[in-house]
Amino acid sequence: MELRTDFARREVVLPGGEAWRWSPMAGGERTMLDRIARPPRRETSIVRHAAGARSGAHSHGGGKEFLVLAGSFHDDDGDYPEGTYVRNPIGTAHASWAGPDGAVLFVKLHQFTAADTQRVVIDTRAALWHQGVVPGLAVLPLHEHGPEHVALVRWAPQARLRRQW
């Protein structure tokens, strides 16, 4: 299944605007934001796991990064409460499970280059945010590799970016 594959085109996905679908992890479901099924495969989705849902050991051939939006998520390498950003490079293997209140994750799969081997774990609630390019924006850099720059941007009410062209 292909979904929103033209990354040069602006797309808006509203909460509740997409159906929840089956997820490989038992007790999980996802709503896809984009998906390229043909190689090189990639996917971005919101995934929710029921309380205590578990997956067996598995690997991520193209890497996996996620942000815990609600609840807590756990794997063989650690515990990730709400607000934790995790970046696991290509080939990372683990078993994983949701906490007692379940978990909601923003997930990106199969989007790493082979040379990007850094594992990253950041508690975004405790990290230092920087002033953005306009008043009312705060930026938290998460990861950089070559031309890729991953960051969270926090918008205050009424913050506006003005087009420069």
GROMACS .gro file of C-alpha atoms in nm:
model
  165
    1MET     CA    1   0.000   0.000   0.000
    2GLU     CA    2   0.131   0.341  -0.099
    3LEU     CA    3   0.018   0.650   0.095
    4ARG     CA    4   0.127   1.016   0.058
    5THR     CA    5   0.446   0.937  -0.132
    6ASP     CA    6   0.498   1.279  -0.293
    7PHE     CA    7   0.713   1.445  -0.028
    8ALA     CA    8   0.733   1.767  -0.231
    9ARG     CA    9   0.359   1.811  -0.175
   10ARG     CA   10   0.218   1.955   0.148
   11GLU     CA   11  -0.021   1.715   0.323
   12VAL     CA   12  -0.237   1.766   0.633
   13VAL     CA   13  -0.359   1.468   0.835
   14LEU     CA   14  -0.609   1.559   1.105
   15PRO     CA   15  -0.648   1.358   1.426
   16GLY     CA   16  -0.917   1.099   1.365
   17GLY     CA   17  -0.890   1.154   0.989
   18GLU     CA   18  -0.734   0.815   0.919
   19ALA     CA   19  -0.852   0.466   1.015
   20TRP     CA   20  -0.662   0.263   1.273
   21ARG     CA   21  -0.515  -0.048   1.109
   22TRP     CA   22  -0.353  -0.371   1.216
   23SER     CA   23  -0.001  -0.345   1.355
   24PRO     CA   24   0.254  -0.630   1.368
   25MET     CA   25   0.278  -0.606   1.749
   26ALA     CA   26  -0.005  -0.795   1.922
   27GLY     CA   27  -0.229  -0.547   2.101
   28GLY     CA   28  -0.121  -0.268   1.870
   29GLU     CA   29  -0.275  -0.064   1.591
   30ARG     CA   30  -0.152   0.222   1.376
   31THR     CA   31  -0.269   0.507   1.163
   32MET     CA   32  -0.033   0.565   0.872
   33LEU     CA   33   0.084   0.912   0.780
   34ASP     CA   34   0.294   0.805   0.481
   35ARG     CA   35   0.404   0.475   0.336
   36ILE     CA   36   0.620   0.360   0.047
   37ALA     CA   37   0.579  -0.015   0.002
   38ARG     CA   38   0.833  -0.064  -0.276
   39PRO     CA   39   1.205  -0.077  -0.193
   40PRO     CA   40   1.347   0.125  -0.036
   41ARG     CA   41   1.046   0.080   0.190
   42ARG     CA   42   0.959   0.347   0.449
   43GLU     CA   43   0.671   0.434   0.678
   44THR     CA   44   0.564   0.706   0.921
   45SER     CA   45   0.274   0.636   1.156
   46ILE     CA   46   0.112   0.690   1.492
   47VAL     CA   47   0.108   0.357   1.678
   48ARG     CA   48  -0.089   0.279   1.990
   49HIS     CA   49  -0.030  -0.026   2.205
   50ALA     CA   50  -0.267  -0.168   2.466
   51ALA     CA   51  -0.144  -0.191   2.825
   52GLY     CA   52   0.120  -0.461   2.854
   53ALA     CA   53   0.121  -0.544   2.479
   54ARG     CA   54   0.441  -0.731   2.384
   55SER     CA   55   0.639  -0.812   2.073
   56GLY     CA   56   0.885  -1.095   2.038
   57ALA     CA   57   1.244  -1.029   1.939
   58HIS     CA   58   1.265  -0.859   1.600
   59SER     CA   59   1.499  -0.631   1.406
   60HIS     CA   60   1.455  -0.313   1.206
   61GLY     CA   61   1.634  -0.350   0.874
   62GLY     CA   62   1.610   0.018   0.789
   63GLY     CA   63   1.625   0.158   1.141
   64LYS     CA   64   1.350   0.288   1.368
   65GLU     CA   65   1.296   0.616   1.545
   66PHE     CA   66   1.008   0.701   1.773
   67LEU     CA   67   0.875   0.963   2.011
   68VAL     CA   68   0.660   0.846   2.303
   69LEU     CA   69   0.350   1.066   2.289
   70ALA     CA   70   0.162   0.904   2.579
   71GLY     CA   71   0.215   0.622   2.827
   72SER     CA   72   0.545   0.437   2.835
   73PHE     CA   73   0.732   0.200   2.605
   74HIS     CA   74   1.006  -0.045   2.696
   75ASP     CA   75   1.257  -0.270   2.525
   76ASP     CA   76   1.566  -0.473   2.603
   77ASP     CA   77   1.774  -0.153   2.614
   78GLY     CA   78   1.561   0.068   2.837
   79ASP     CA   79   1.243   0.230   2.960
   80TYR     CA   80   1.098   0.524   2.769
   81PRO     CA   81   0.834   0.737   2.942
   82GLU     CA   82   0.619   0.996   2.767
   83GLY     CA   83   0.837   1.254   2.592
   84THR     CA   84   1.128   1.020   2.516
   85TYR     CA   85   1.281   1.024   2.167
   86VAL     CA   86   1.463   0.706   2.059
   87ARG     CA   87   1.662   0.645   1.742
   88ASN     CA   88   1.773   0.286   1.679
   89PRO     CA   89   2.004   0.238   1.378
   90ILE     CA   90   1.975  -0.017   1.099
   91GLY     CA   91   1.983  -0.377   1.221
   92THR     CA   92   1.892  -0.297   1.581
   93ALA     CA   93   1.715  -0.594   1.740
   94HIS     CA   94   1.496  -0.604   2.050
   95ALA     CA   95   1.180  -0.732   2.212
   96SER     CA   96   0.945  -0.452   2.320
   97TRP     CA   97   0.639  -0.393   2.538
   98ALA     CA   98   0.399  -0.118   2.640
   99GLY     CA   99   0.370   0.000   2.998
  100PRO     CA  100   0.074  -0.049   3.233
  101ASP     CA  101  -0.114   0.243   3.073
  102GLY     CA  102  -0.028   0.142   2.717
  103ALA     CA  103   0.172   0.361   2.479
  104VAL     CA  104   0.115   0.596   2.187
  105LEU     CA  105   0.419   0.650   1.963
  106PHE     CA  106   0.510   0.860   1.661
  107VAL     CA  107   0.716   0.609   1.457
  108LYS     CA  108   0.940   0.635   1.148
  109LEU     CA  109   1.068   0.309   0.996
  110HIS     CA  110   1.327   0.229   0.728
  111GLN     CA  111   1.453   0.585   0.681
  112PHE     CA  112   1.819   0.567   0.781
  113THR     CA  113   2.126   0.563   0.564
  114ALA     CA  114   2.370   0.275   0.624
  115ALA     CA  115   2.636   0.516   0.755
  116ASP     CA  116   2.400   0.654   1.023
  117THR     CA  117   2.486   0.421   1.312
  118GLN     CA  118   2.433   0.643   1.617
  119ARG     CA  119   2.178   0.533   1.876
  120VAL     CA  120   2.005   0.829   2.041
  121VAL     CA  121   1.782   0.848   2.350
  122ILE     CA  122   1.663   1.193   2.466
  123ASP     CA  123   1.419   1.284   2.742
  124THR     CA  124   1.261   1.582   2.566
  125ARG     CA  125   1.097   1.698   2.891
  126ALA     CA  126   1.435   1.756   3.056
  127ALA     CA  127   1.640   1.861   2.750
  128LEU     CA  128   1.745   2.219   2.673
  129TRP     CA  129   1.523   2.383   2.411
  130HIS     CA  130   1.656   2.677   2.207
  131GLN     CA  131   1.486   2.992   2.083
  132GLY     CA  132   1.351   2.940   1.730
  133VAL     CA  133   1.378   3.172   1.430
  134VAL     CA  134   1.078   3.380   1.543
  135PRO     CA  135   0.934   3.467   1.885
  136GLY     CA  136   0.713   3.190   2.017
  137LEU     CA  137   0.909   2.903   1.861
  138ALA     CA  138   1.138   2.676   2.062
  139VAL     CA  139   1.356   2.410   1.897
  140LEU     CA  140   1.505   2.091   2.038
  141PRO     CA  141   1.767   1.934   1.808
  142LEU     CA  142   1.749   1.554   1.828
  143HIS     CA  143   1.988   1.413   1.568
  144GLU     CA  144   2.200   1.514   1.269
  145HIS     CA  145   2.367   1.302   1.007
  146GLY     CA  146   2.482   1.442   0.675
  147PRO     CA  147   2.198   1.649   0.529
  148GLU     CA  148   1.943   1.511   0.778
  149HIS     CA  149   1.842   1.730   1.072
  150VAL     CA  150   1.583   1.595   1.317
  151ALA     CA  151   1.429   1.833   1.572
  152LEU     CA  152   1.114   1.905   1.765
  153VAL     CA  153   0.961   2.250   1.731
  154ARG     CA  154   0.728   2.386   2.001
  155TRP     CA  155   0.486   2.659   1.891
  156ALA     CA  156   0.344   2.908   2.142
  157PRO     CA  157  -0.015   3.025   2.082
  158GLN     CA  158  -0.026   3.292   1.810
  159ALA     CA  159   0.331   3.220   1.689
  160ARG     CA  160   0.361   3.282   1.314
  161LEU     CA  161   0.620   3.219   1.048
  162ARG     CA  162   0.617   3.468   0.764
  163ARG     CA  163   0.711   3.358   0.415
  164GLN     CA  164   1.030   3.521   0.295
  165TRP     CA  165   0.959   3.483  -0.078
   0.00000   0.00000   0.00000
